[in-house]
Amino acid sequence: MKSIVLLFITSSLLASCTSIPSNSSYPNSNYAYMFSALDVSPDGFEGKLIATGETFKIESTYMSSTKLCRIVVIEDLNTFLAKSFCKIKGGEWR
């Protein structure tokens, strides 16, 4: 019985995340402010996306010899998503 309840709760939480764009649908027109912040802002920076009403927070940064990645939490009133954005030197955030 406990496992059924846990499965239901987990499914409900995952289903609530569907209103935030999927991995590949972050158009620069709506998310330009966030992408600019990824270039210059420190971990902990928070901002609001006027076009979508979402807020974001840059949680952490990871670097390798070939790329830079940043973990960002994107939230609206009812949902949230933690997403990693990476880019190579001179490239665009993906």
PDB file of N, CA, C and O in Angstrom, residues 9-85:
ATOM      1  N   ILE A   9       2.194   9.738  -5.671  1.00  0.00           N
ATOM      2  CA  ILE A   9       2.763  11.047  -5.350  1.00  0.00           C
ATOM      3  C   ILE A   9       3.862  11.407  -6.353  1.00  0.00           C
ATOM      4  O   ILE A   9       3.906  12.521  -6.872  1.00  0.00           O
ATOM      5  N   THR A  10       4.743  10.460  -6.638  1.00  0.00           N
ATOM      6  CA  THR A  10       5.822  10.699  -7.594  1.00  0.00           C
ATOM      7  C   THR A  10       5.263  11.020  -8.975  1.00  0.00           C
ATOM      8  O   THR A  10       5.717  11.956  -9.637  1.00  0.00           O
ATOM      9  N   SER A  11       4.268  10.263  -9.410  1.00  0.00           N
ATOM     10  CA  SER A  11       3.648  10.510 -10.717  1.00  0.00           C
ATOM     11  C   SER A  11       3.010  11.883 -10.770  1.00  0.00           C
ATOM     12  O   SER A  11       3.121  12.592 -11.768  1.00  0.00           O
ATOM     13  N   SER A  12       2.357  12.279  -9.697  1.00  0.00           N
ATOM     14  CA  SER A  12       1.718  13.597  -9.649  1.00  0.00           C
ATOM     15  C   SER A  12       2.748  14.715  -9.738  1.00  0.00           C
ATOM     16  O   SER A  12       2.551  15.703 -10.436  1.00  0.00           O
ATOM     17  N   LEU A  13       3.846  14.555  -9.017  1.00  0.00           N
ATOM     18  CA  LEU A  13       4.891  15.580  -9.063  1.00  0.00           C
ATOM     19  C   LEU A  13       5.513  15.679 -10.445  1.00  0.00           C
ATOM     20  O   LEU A  13       5.760  16.778 -10.947  1.00  0.00           O
ATOM     21  N   LEU A  14       5.778  14.557 -11.069  1.00  0.00           N
ATOM     22  CA  LEU A  14       6.361  14.569 -12.408  1.00  0.00           C
ATOM     23  C   LEU A  14       5.397  15.166 -13.426  1.00  0.00           C
ATOM     24  O   LEU A  14       5.809  15.900 -14.317  1.00  0.00           O
ATOM     25  N   ALA A  15       4.130  14.875 -13.294  1.00  0.00           N
ATOM     26  CA  ALA A  15       3.139  15.403 -14.226  1.00  0.00           C
ATOM     27  C   ALA A  15       3.023  16.917 -14.113  1.00  0.00           C
ATOM     28  O   ALA A  15       2.744  17.608 -15.099  1.00  0.00           O
ATOM     29  N   SER A  16       3.267  17.473 -12.927  1.00  0.00           N
ATOM     30  CA  SER A  16       3.148  18.917 -12.747  1.00  0.00           C
ATOM     31  C   SER A  16       4.268  19.675 -13.432  1.00  0.00           C
ATOM     32  O   SER A  16       4.187  20.880 -13.604  1.00  0.00           O
ATOM     33  N   CYS A  17       5.323  19.003 -13.826  1.00  0.00           N
ATOM     34  CA  CYS A  17       6.459  19.666 -14.478  1.00  0.00           C
ATOM     35  C   CYS A  17       6.262  19.836 -15.972  1.00  0.00           C
ATOM     36  O   CYS A  17       7.127  20.374 -16.646  1.00  0.00           O
ATOM     37  N   THR A  18       5.157  19.415 -16.522  1.00  0.00           N
ATOM     38  CA  THR A  18       4.996  19.420 -17.974  1.00  0.00           C
ATOM     39  C   THR A  18       4.726  20.787 -18.560  1.00  0.00           C
ATOM     40  O   THR A  18       4.853  20.965 -19.754  1.00  0.00           O
ATOM     41  N   SER A  19       4.372  21.786 -17.783  1.00  0.00           N
ATOM     42  CA  SER A  19       4.076  23.089 -18.366  1.00  0.00           C
ATOM     43  C   SER A  19       5.334  23.897 -18.666  1.00  0.00           C
ATOM     44  O   SER A  19       5.275  24.903 -19.343  1.00  0.00           O
ATOM     45  N   ILE A  20       6.475  23.482 -18.165  1.00  0.00           N
ATOM     46  CA  ILE A  20       7.734  24.146 -18.474  1.00  0.00           C
ATOM     47  C   ILE A  20       8.306  23.495 -19.724  1.00  0.00           C
ATOM     48  O   ILE A  20       8.192  22.292 -19.905  1.00  0.00           O
ATOM     49  N   PRO A  21       8.921  24.274 -20.609  1.00  0.00           N
ATOM     50  CA  PRO A  21       9.395  23.726 -21.887  1.00  0.00           C
ATOM     51  C   PRO A  21      10.293  22.508 -21.731  1.00  0.00           C
ATOM     52  O   PRO A  21      11.012  22.369 -20.760  1.00  0.00           O
ATOM     53  N   SER A  22      10.249  21.661 -22.741  1.00  0.00           N
ATOM     54  CA  SER A  22      11.107  20.480 -22.749  1.00  0.00           C
ATOM     55  C   SER A  22      12.559  20.888 -23.003  1.00  0.00           C
ATOM     56  O   SER A  22      12.853  22.052 -23.241  1.00  0.00           O
ATOM     57  N   ASN A  23      13.461  19.933 -22.985  1.00  0.00           N
ATOM     58  CA  ASN A  23      14.894  20.209 -23.095  1.00  0.00           C
ATOM     59  C   ASN A  23      15.266  21.079 -24.288  1.00  0.00           C
ATOM     60  O   ASN A  23      16.173  21.881 -24.201  1.00  0.00           O
ATOM     61  N   SER A  24      14.610  20.905 -25.406  1.00  0.00           N
ATOM     62  CA  SER A  24      15.047  21.591 -26.616  1.00  0.00           C
ATOM     63  C   SER A  24      14.243  22.843 -26.936  1.00  0.00           C
ATOM     64  O   SER A  24      14.463  23.462 -27.958  1.00  0.00           O
ATOM     65  N   SER A  25      13.299  23.244 -26.104  1.00  0.00           N
ATOM     66  CA  SER A  25      12.435  24.372 -26.470  1.00  0.00           C
ATOM     67  C   SER A  25      12.627  25.586 -25.572  1.00  0.00           C
ATOM     68  O   SER A  25      11.722  26.010 -24.887  1.00  0.00           O
ATOM     69  N   TYR A  26      13.812  26.127 -25.597  1.00  0.00           N
ATOM     70  CA  TYR A  26      14.100  27.370 -24.895  1.00  0.00           C
ATOM     71  C   TYR A  26      14.460  28.415 -25.931  1.00  0.00           C
ATOM     72  O   TYR A  26      15.629  28.700 -26.154  1.00  0.00           O
ATOM     73  N   PRO A  27      13.437  29.006 -26.593  1.00  0.00           N
ATOM     74  CA  PRO A  27      13.727  29.965 -27.662  1.00  0.00           C
ATOM     75  C   PRO A  27      14.431  31.203 -27.107  1.00  0.00           C
ATOM     76  O   PRO A  27      14.075  31.708 -26.046  1.00  0.00           O
ATOM     77  N   ASN A  28      15.432  31.656 -27.821  1.00  0.00           N
ATOM     78  CA  ASN A  28      16.201  32.808 -27.378  1.00  0.00           C
ATOM     79  C   ASN A  28      15.313  34.038 -27.194  1.00  0.00           C
ATOM     80  O   ASN A  28      15.576  34.876 -26.349  1.00  0.00           O
ATOM     81  N   SER A  29      14.230  34.134 -27.967  1.00  0.00           N
ATOM     82  CA  SER A  29      13.350  35.295 -27.855  1.00  0.00           C
ATOM     83  C   SER A  29      12.711  35.393 -26.467  1.00  0.00           C
ATOM     84  O   SER A  29      12.529  36.486 -25.943  1.00  0.00           O
ATOM     85  N   ASN A  30      12.360  34.281 -25.866  1.00  0.00           N
ATOM     86  CA  ASN A  30      11.753  34.284 -24.534  1.00  0.00           C
ATOM     87  C   ASN A  30      12.772  34.158 -23.411  1.00  0.00           C
ATOM     88  O   ASN A  30      12.500  34.553 -22.284  1.00  0.00           O
ATOM     89  N   TYR A  31      13.920  33.584 -23.685  1.00  0.00           N
ATOM     90  CA  TYR A  31      14.889  33.265 -22.645  1.00  0.00           C
ATOM     91  C   TYR A  31      16.212  34.025 -22.798  1.00  0.00           C
ATOM     92  O   TYR A  31      17.214  33.673 -22.192  1.00  0.00           O
ATOM     93  N   ALA A  32      16.223  35.095 -23.599  1.00  0.00           N
ATOM     94  CA  ALA A  32      17.456  35.853 -23.854  1.00  0.00           C
ATOM     95  C   ALA A  32      18.064  36.382 -22.559  1.00  0.00           C
ATOM     96  O   ALA A  32      19.293  36.335 -22.382  1.00  0.00           O
ATOM     97  N   TYR A  33      17.245  36.876 -21.643  1.00  0.00           N
ATOM     98  CA  TYR A  33      17.753  37.411 -20.377  1.00  0.00           C
ATOM     99  C   TYR A  33      18.464  36.325 -19.579  1.00  0.00           C
ATOM    100  O   TYR A  33      19.539  36.545 -19.017  1.00  0.00           O
ATOM    101  N   MET A  34      17.879  35.127 -19.548  1.00  0.00           N
ATOM    102  CA  MET A  34      18.501  34.026 -18.820  1.00  0.00           C
ATOM    103  C   MET A  34      19.822  33.620 -19.472  1.00  0.00           C
ATOM    104  O   MET A  34      20.826  33.442 -18.779  1.00  0.00           O
ATOM    105  N   PHE A  35      19.853  33.509 -20.795  1.00  0.00           N
ATOM    106  CA  PHE A  35      21.088  33.129 -21.477  1.00  0.00           C
ATOM    107  C   PHE A  35      22.174  34.181 -21.284  1.00  0.00           C
ATOM    108  O   PHE A  35      23.349  33.849 -21.109  1.00  0.00           O
ATOM    109  N   SER A  36      21.801  35.447 -21.268  1.00  0.00           N
ATOM    110  CA  SER A  36      22.779  36.507 -20.992  1.00  0.00           C
ATOM    111  C   SER A  36      23.314  36.382 -19.569  1.00  0.00           C
ATOM    112  O   SER A  36      24.510  36.552 -19.332  1.00  0.00           O
ATOM    113  N   ALA A  37      22.430  36.073 -18.631  1.00  0.00           N
ATOM    114  CA  ALA A  37      22.849  35.898 -17.241  1.00  0.00           C
ATOM    115  C   ALA A  37      23.798  34.710 -17.105  1.00  0.00           C
ATOM    116  O   ALA A  37      24.748  34.757 -16.310  1.00  0.00           O
ATOM    117  N   LEU A  38      23.571  33.658 -17.863  1.00  0.00           N
ATOM    118  CA  LEU A  38      24.465  32.504 -17.810  1.00  0.00           C
ATOM    119  C   LEU A  38      25.890  32.891 -18.212  1.00  0.00           C
ATOM    120  O   LEU A  38      26.854  32.330 -17.702  1.00  0.00           O
ATOM    121  N   ASP A  39      26.015  33.865 -19.111  1.00  0.00           N
ATOM    122  CA  ASP A  39      27.336  34.308 -19.559  1.00  0.00           C
ATOM    123  C   ASP A  39      28.097  35.104 -18.506  1.00  0.00           C
ATOM    124  O   ASP A  39      29.309  35.014 -18.433  1.00  0.00           O
ATOM    125  N   VAL A  40      27.394  35.894 -17.685  1.00  0.00           N
ATOM    126  CA  VAL A  40      28.106  36.863 -16.843  1.00  0.00           C
ATOM    127  C   VAL A  40      27.788  36.824 -15.355  1.00  0.00           C
ATOM    128  O   VAL A  40      28.499  37.440 -14.568  1.00  0.00           O
ATOM    129  N   SER A  41      26.730  36.143 -14.952  1.00  0.00           N
ATOM    130  CA  SER A  41      26.284  36.211 -13.553  1.00  0.00           C
ATOM    131  C   SER A  41      26.843  35.075 -12.710  1.00  0.00           C
ATOM    132  O   SER A  41      27.040  33.964 -13.205  1.00  0.00           O
ATOM    133  N   PRO A  42      27.050  35.340 -11.416  1.00  0.00           N
ATOM    134  CA  PRO A  42      27.599  34.308 -10.528  1.00  0.00           C
ATOM    135  C   PRO A  42      26.537  33.291 -10.099  1.00  0.00           C
ATOM    136  O   PRO A  42      25.330  33.533 -10.258  1.00  0.00           O
ATOM    137  N   ASP A  43      26.988  32.178  -9.546  1.00  0.00           N
ATOM    138  CA  ASP A  43      26.063  31.215  -8.941  1.00  0.00           C
ATOM    139  C   ASP A  43      25.237  31.946  -7.888  1.00  0.00           C
ATOM    140  O   ASP A  43      25.735  32.828  -7.189  1.00  0.00           O
ATOM    141  N   GLY A  44      23.960  31.589  -7.803  1.00  0.00           N
ATOM    142  CA  GLY A  44      23.065  32.239  -6.857  1.00  0.00           C
ATOM    143  C   GLY A  44      22.261  33.372  -7.466  1.00  0.00           C
ATOM    144  O   GLY A  44      21.305  33.856  -6.868  1.00  0.00           O
ATOM    145  N   PHE A  45      22.627  33.793  -8.691  1.00  0.00           N
ATOM    146  CA  PHE A  45      21.901  34.880  -9.351  1.00  0.00           C
ATOM    147  C   PHE A  45      20.465  34.441  -9.635  1.00  0.00           C
ATOM    148  O   PHE A  45      20.212  33.327 -10.063  1.00  0.00           O
ATOM    149  N   GLU A  46      19.513  35.347  -9.386  1.00  0.00           N
ATOM    150  CA  GLU A  46      18.103  35.083  -9.649  1.00  0.00           C
ATOM    151  C   GLU A  46      17.554  36.150 -10.588  1.00  0.00           C
ATOM    152  O   GLU A  46      17.935  37.316 -10.503  1.00  0.00           O
ATOM    153  N   GLY A  47      16.662  35.744 -11.473  1.00  0.00           N
ATOM    154  CA  GLY A  47      16.050  36.678 -12.401  1.00  0.00           C
ATOM    155  C   GLY A  47      14.640  36.252 -12.757  1.00  0.00           C
ATOM    156  O   GLY A  47      14.210  35.144 -12.432  1.00  0.00           O
ATOM    157  N   LYS A  48      13.911  37.149 -13.423  1.00  0.00           N
ATOM    158  CA  LYS A  48      12.547  36.855 -13.852  1.00  0.00           C
ATOM    159  C   LYS A  48      12.455  37.060 -15.358  1.00  0.00           C
ATOM    160  O   LYS A  48      12.952  38.045 -15.898  1.00  0.00           O
ATOM    161  N   LEU A  49      11.808  36.119 -16.021  1.00  0.00           N
ATOM    162  CA  LEU A  49      11.608  36.185 -17.468  1.00  0.00           C
ATOM    163  C   LEU A  49      10.265  36.849 -17.742  1.00  0.00           C
ATOM    164  O   LEU A  49       9.208  36.279 -17.461  1.00  0.00           O
ATOM    165  N   ILE A  50      10.311  38.062 -18.254  1.00  0.00           N
ATOM    166  CA  ILE A  50       9.093  38.839 -18.478  1.00  0.00           C
ATOM    167  C   ILE A  50       8.162  38.140 -19.477  1.00  0.00           C
ATOM    168  O   ILE A  50       6.958  38.085 -19.278  1.00  0.00           O
ATOM    169  N   ALA A  51       8.717  37.573 -20.544  1.00  0.00           N
ATOM    170  CA  ALA A  51       7.899  36.967 -21.604  1.00  0.00           C
ATOM    171  C   ALA A  51       7.088  35.768 -21.122  1.00  0.00           C
ATOM    172  O   ALA A  51       5.999  35.513 -21.617  1.00  0.00           O
ATOM    173  N   THR A  52       7.627  35.013 -20.159  1.00  0.00           N
ATOM    174  CA  THR A  52       6.952  33.786 -19.722  1.00  0.00           C
ATOM    175  C   THR A  52       6.424  33.860 -18.297  1.00  0.00           C
ATOM    176  O   THR A  52       5.640  33.017 -17.891  1.00  0.00           O
ATOM    177  N   GLY A  53       6.877  34.819 -17.508  1.00  0.00           N
ATOM    178  CA  GLY A  53       6.478  34.917 -16.110  1.00  0.00           C
ATOM    179  C   GLY A  53       7.250  33.987 -15.194  1.00  0.00           C
ATOM    180  O   GLY A  53       7.021  33.959 -13.993  1.00  0.00           O
ATOM    181  N   GLU A  54       8.178  33.228 -15.743  1.00  0.00           N
ATOM    182  CA  GLU A  54       8.968  32.284 -14.949  1.00  0.00           C
ATOM    183  C   GLU A  54      10.108  33.015 -14.237  1.00  0.00           C
ATOM    184  O   GLU A  54      10.572  34.058 -14.688  1.00  0.00           O
ATOM    185  N   THR A  55      10.559  32.439 -13.143  1.00  0.00           N
ATOM    186  CA  THR A  55      11.767  32.917 -12.485  1.00  0.00           C
ATOM    187  C   THR A  55      12.838  31.856 -12.665  1.00  0.00           C
ATOM    188  O   THR A  55      12.541  30.691 -12.914  1.00  0.00           O
ATOM    189  N   PHE A  56      14.097  32.285 -12.547  1.00  0.00           N
ATOM    190  CA  PHE A  56      15.187  31.322 -12.645  1.00  0.00           C
ATOM    191  C   PHE A  56      16.257  31.669 -11.631  1.00  0.00           C
ATOM    192  O   PHE A  56      16.380  32.810 -11.189  1.00  0.00           O
ATOM    193  N   LYS A  57      17.015  30.649 -11.246  1.00  0.00           N
ATOM    194  CA  LYS A  57      18.144  30.827 -10.339  1.00  0.00           C
ATOM    195  C   LYS A  57      19.294  29.969 -10.850  1.00  0.00           C
ATOM    196  O   LYS A  57      19.117  28.781 -11.121  1.00  0.00           O
ATOM    197  N   ILE A  58      20.475  30.582 -10.969  1.00  0.00           N
ATOM    198  CA  ILE A  58      21.666  29.839 -11.364  1.00  0.00           C
ATOM    199  C   ILE A  58      22.210  29.171 -10.111  1.00  0.00           C
ATOM    200  O   ILE A  58      22.634  29.840  -9.174  1.00  0.00           O
ATOM    201  N   GLU A  59      22.141  27.858 -10.068  1.00  0.00           N
ATOM    202  CA  GLU A  59      22.519  27.103  -8.873  1.00  0.00           C
ATOM    203  C   GLU A  59      24.016  26.824  -8.792  1.00  0.00           C
ATOM    204  O   GLU A  59      24.608  26.983  -7.740  1.00  0.00           O
ATOM    205  N   SER A  60      24.604  26.360  -9.889  1.00  0.00           N
ATOM    206  CA  SER A  60      26.019  25.980  -9.833  1.00  0.00           C
ATOM    207  C   SER A  60      26.630  25.959 -11.227  1.00  0.00           C
ATOM    208  O   SER A  60      25.924  25.972 -12.234  1.00  0.00           O
ATOM    209  N   THR A  61      27.962  25.924 -11.245  1.00  0.00           N
ATOM    210  CA  THR A  61      28.739  25.959 -12.481  1.00  0.00           C
ATOM    211  C   THR A  61      29.751  24.828 -12.476  1.00  0.00           C
ATOM    212  O   THR A  61      30.368  24.559 -11.443  1.00  0.00           O
ATOM    213  N   TYR A  62      29.912  24.189 -13.624  1.00  0.00           N
ATOM    214  CA  TYR A  62      30.893  23.119 -13.791  1.00  0.00           C
ATOM    215  C   TYR A  62      31.690  23.391 -15.055  1.00  0.00           C
ATOM    216  O   TYR A  62      31.130  23.781 -16.067  1.00  0.00           O
ATOM    217  N   MET A  63      33.000  23.209 -14.981  1.00  0.00           N
ATOM    218  CA  MET A  63      33.859  23.451 -16.137  1.00  0.00           C
ATOM    219  C   MET A  63      34.696  22.213 -16.431  1.00  0.00           C
ATOM    220  O   MET A  63      35.097  21.500 -15.513  1.00  0.00           O
ATOM    221  N   SER A  64      34.945  21.987 -17.699  1.00  0.00           N
ATOM    222  CA  SER A  64      35.903  20.972 -18.124  1.00  0.00           C
ATOM    223  C   SER A  64      36.850  21.665 -19.091  1.00  0.00           C
ATOM    224  O   SER A  64      36.727  22.869 -19.354  1.00  0.00           O
ATOM    225  N   SER A  65      37.746  20.914 -19.669  1.00  0.00           N
ATOM    226  CA  SER A  65      38.674  21.519 -20.625  1.00  0.00           C
ATOM    227  C   SER A  65      37.983  21.905 -21.935  1.00  0.00           C
ATOM    228  O   SER A  65      38.506  22.694 -22.712  1.00  0.00           O
ATOM    229  N   THR A  66      36.787  21.371 -22.183  1.00  0.00           N
ATOM    230  CA  THR A  66      36.117  21.640 -23.454  1.00  0.00           C
ATOM    231  C   THR A  66      34.794  22.390 -23.335  1.00  0.00           C
ATOM    232  O   THR A  66      34.328  22.937 -24.326  1.00  0.00           O
ATOM    233  N   LYS A  67      34.166  22.405 -22.160  1.00  0.00           N
ATOM    234  CA  LYS A  67      32.872  23.079 -22.077  1.00  0.00           C
ATOM    235  C   LYS A  67      32.600  23.639 -20.685  1.00  0.00           C
ATOM    236  O   LYS A  67      33.241  23.267 -19.701  1.00  0.00           O
ATOM    237  N   LEU A  68      31.601  24.525 -20.644  1.00  0.00           N
ATOM    238  CA  LEU A  68      31.119  25.154 -19.424  1.00  0.00           C
ATOM    239  C   LEU A  68      29.653  24.781 -19.273  1.00  0.00           C
ATOM    240  O   LEU A  68      28.880  24.907 -20.226  1.00  0.00           O
ATOM    241  N   CYS A  69      29.262  24.307 -18.098  1.00  0.00           N
ATOM    242  CA  CYS A  69      27.869  23.938 -17.844  1.00  0.00           C
ATOM    243  C   CYS A  69      27.374  24.650 -16.591  1.00  0.00           C
ATOM    244  O   CYS A  69      28.117  24.828 -15.633  1.00  0.00           O
ATOM    245  N   ARG A  70      26.100  25.032 -16.620  1.00  0.00           N
ATOM    246  CA  ARG A  70      25.485  25.681 -15.469  1.00  0.00           C
ATOM    247  C   ARG A  70      24.150  25.020 -15.182  1.00  0.00           C
ATOM    248  O   ARG A  70      23.382  24.720 -16.093  1.00  0.00           O
ATOM    249  N   ILE A  71      23.903  24.776 -13.896  1.00  0.00           N
ATOM    250  CA  ILE A  71      22.623  24.207 -13.460  1.00  0.00           C
ATOM    251  C   ILE A  71      21.707  25.367 -13.103  1.00  0.00           C
ATOM    252  O   ILE A  71      22.072  26.238 -12.307  1.00  0.00           O
ATOM    253  N   VAL A  72      20.511  25.379 -13.686  1.00  0.00           N
ATOM    254  CA  VAL A  72      19.550  26.459 -13.492  1.00  0.00           C
ATOM    255  C   VAL A  72      18.217  25.859 -13.047  1.00  0.00           C
ATOM    256  O   VAL A  72      17.772  24.851 -13.591  1.00  0.00           O
ATOM    257  N   VAL A  73      17.590  26.480 -12.047  1.00  0.00           N
ATOM    258  CA  VAL A  73      16.243  26.095 -11.637  1.00  0.00           C
ATOM    259  C   VAL A  73      15.290  27.126 -12.230  1.00  0.00           C
ATOM    260  O   VAL A  73      15.449  28.330 -12.022  1.00  0.00           O
ATOM    261  N   ILE A  74      14.312  26.639 -12.990  1.00  0.00           N
ATOM    262  CA  ILE A  74      13.301  27.486 -13.621  1.00  0.00           C
ATOM    263  C   ILE A  74      11.967  27.166 -12.964  1.00  0.00           C
ATOM    264  O   ILE A  74      11.583  26.000 -12.868  1.00  0.00           O
ATOM    265  N   GLU A  75      11.257  28.214 -12.515  1.00  0.00           N
ATOM    266  CA  GLU A  75       9.987  28.011 -11.812  1.00  0.00           C
ATOM    267  C   GLU A  75       8.909  28.936 -12.356  1.00  0.00           C
ATOM    268  O   GLU A  75       9.199  30.045 -12.775  1.00  0.00           O
ATOM    269  N   ASP A  76       7.668  28.448 -12.305  1.00  0.00           N
ATOM    270  CA  ASP A  76       6.522  29.326 -12.454  1.00  0.00           C
ATOM    271  C   ASP A  76       5.651  29.105 -11.223  1.00  0.00           C
ATOM    272  O   ASP A  76       6.134  28.547 -10.234  1.00  0.00           O
ATOM    273  N   LEU A  77       4.403  29.515 -11.254  1.00  0.00           N
ATOM    274  CA  LEU A  77       3.578  29.436 -10.048  1.00  0.00           C
ATOM    275  C   LEU A  77       3.369  28.017  -9.535  1.00  0.00           C
ATOM    276  O   LEU A  77       3.282  27.794  -8.339  1.00  0.00           O
ATOM    277  N   ASN A  78       3.281  27.038 -10.429  1.00  0.00           N
ATOM    278  CA  ASN A  78       2.916  25.687 -10.026  1.00  0.00           C
ATOM    279  C   ASN A  78       3.970  24.620 -10.288  1.00  0.00           C
ATOM    280  O   ASN A  78       3.787  23.478  -9.884  1.00  0.00           O
ATOM    281  N   THR A  79       5.033  24.944 -10.992  1.00  0.00           N
ATOM    282  CA  THR A  79       5.994  23.920 -11.386  1.00  0.00           C
ATOM    283  C   THR A  79       7.421  24.436 -11.279  1.00  0.00           C
ATOM    284  O   THR A  79       7.658  25.636 -11.219  1.00  0.00           O
ATOM    285  N   PHE A  80       8.352  23.493 -11.277  1.00  0.00           N
ATOM    286  CA  PHE A  80       9.758  23.863 -11.335  1.00  0.00           C
ATOM    287  C   PHE A  80      10.522  22.797 -12.088  1.00  0.00           C
ATOM    288  O   PHE A  80      10.086  21.668 -12.222  1.00  0.00           O
ATOM    289  N   LEU A  81      11.694  23.186 -12.599  1.00  0.00           N
ATOM    290  CA  LEU A  81      12.536  22.286 -13.360  1.00  0.00           C
ATOM    291  C   LEU A  81      13.983  22.668 -13.121  1.00  0.00           C
ATOM    292  O   LEU A  81      14.332  23.852 -13.180  1.00  0.00           O
ATOM    293  N   ALA A  82      14.819  21.706 -12.814  1.00  0.00           N
ATOM    294  CA  ALA A  82      16.265  21.933 -12.741  1.00  0.00           C
ATOM    295  C   ALA A  82      16.840  21.459 -14.067  1.00  0.00           C
ATOM    296  O   ALA A  82      16.600  20.336 -14.500  1.00  0.00           O
ATOM    297  N   LYS A  83      17.590  22.323 -14.727  1.00  0.00           N
ATOM    298  CA  LYS A  83      18.085  22.049 -16.083  1.00  0.00           C
ATOM    299  C   LYS A  83      19.544  22.439 -16.176  1.00  0.00           C
ATOM    300  O   LYS A  83      19.962  23.424 -15.595  1.00  0.00           O
ATOM    301  N   SER A  84      20.317  21.661 -16.899  1.00  0.00           N
ATOM    302  CA  SER A  84      21.706  22.051 -17.154  1.00  0.00           C
ATOM    303  C   SER A  84      21.805  22.627 -18.562  1.00  0.00           C
ATOM    304  O   SER A  84      21.213  22.114 -19.511  1.00  0.00           O
ATOM    305  N   PHE A  85      22.528  23.737 -18.662  1.00  0.00           N
ATOM    306  CA  PHE A  85      22.816  24.376 -19.939  1.00  0.00           C
ATOM    307  C   PHE A  85      24.327  24.354 -20.105  1.00  0.00           C
ATOM    308  O   PHE A  85      25.058  24.722 -19.189  1.00  0.00           O
TER     309      PHE A  85
END
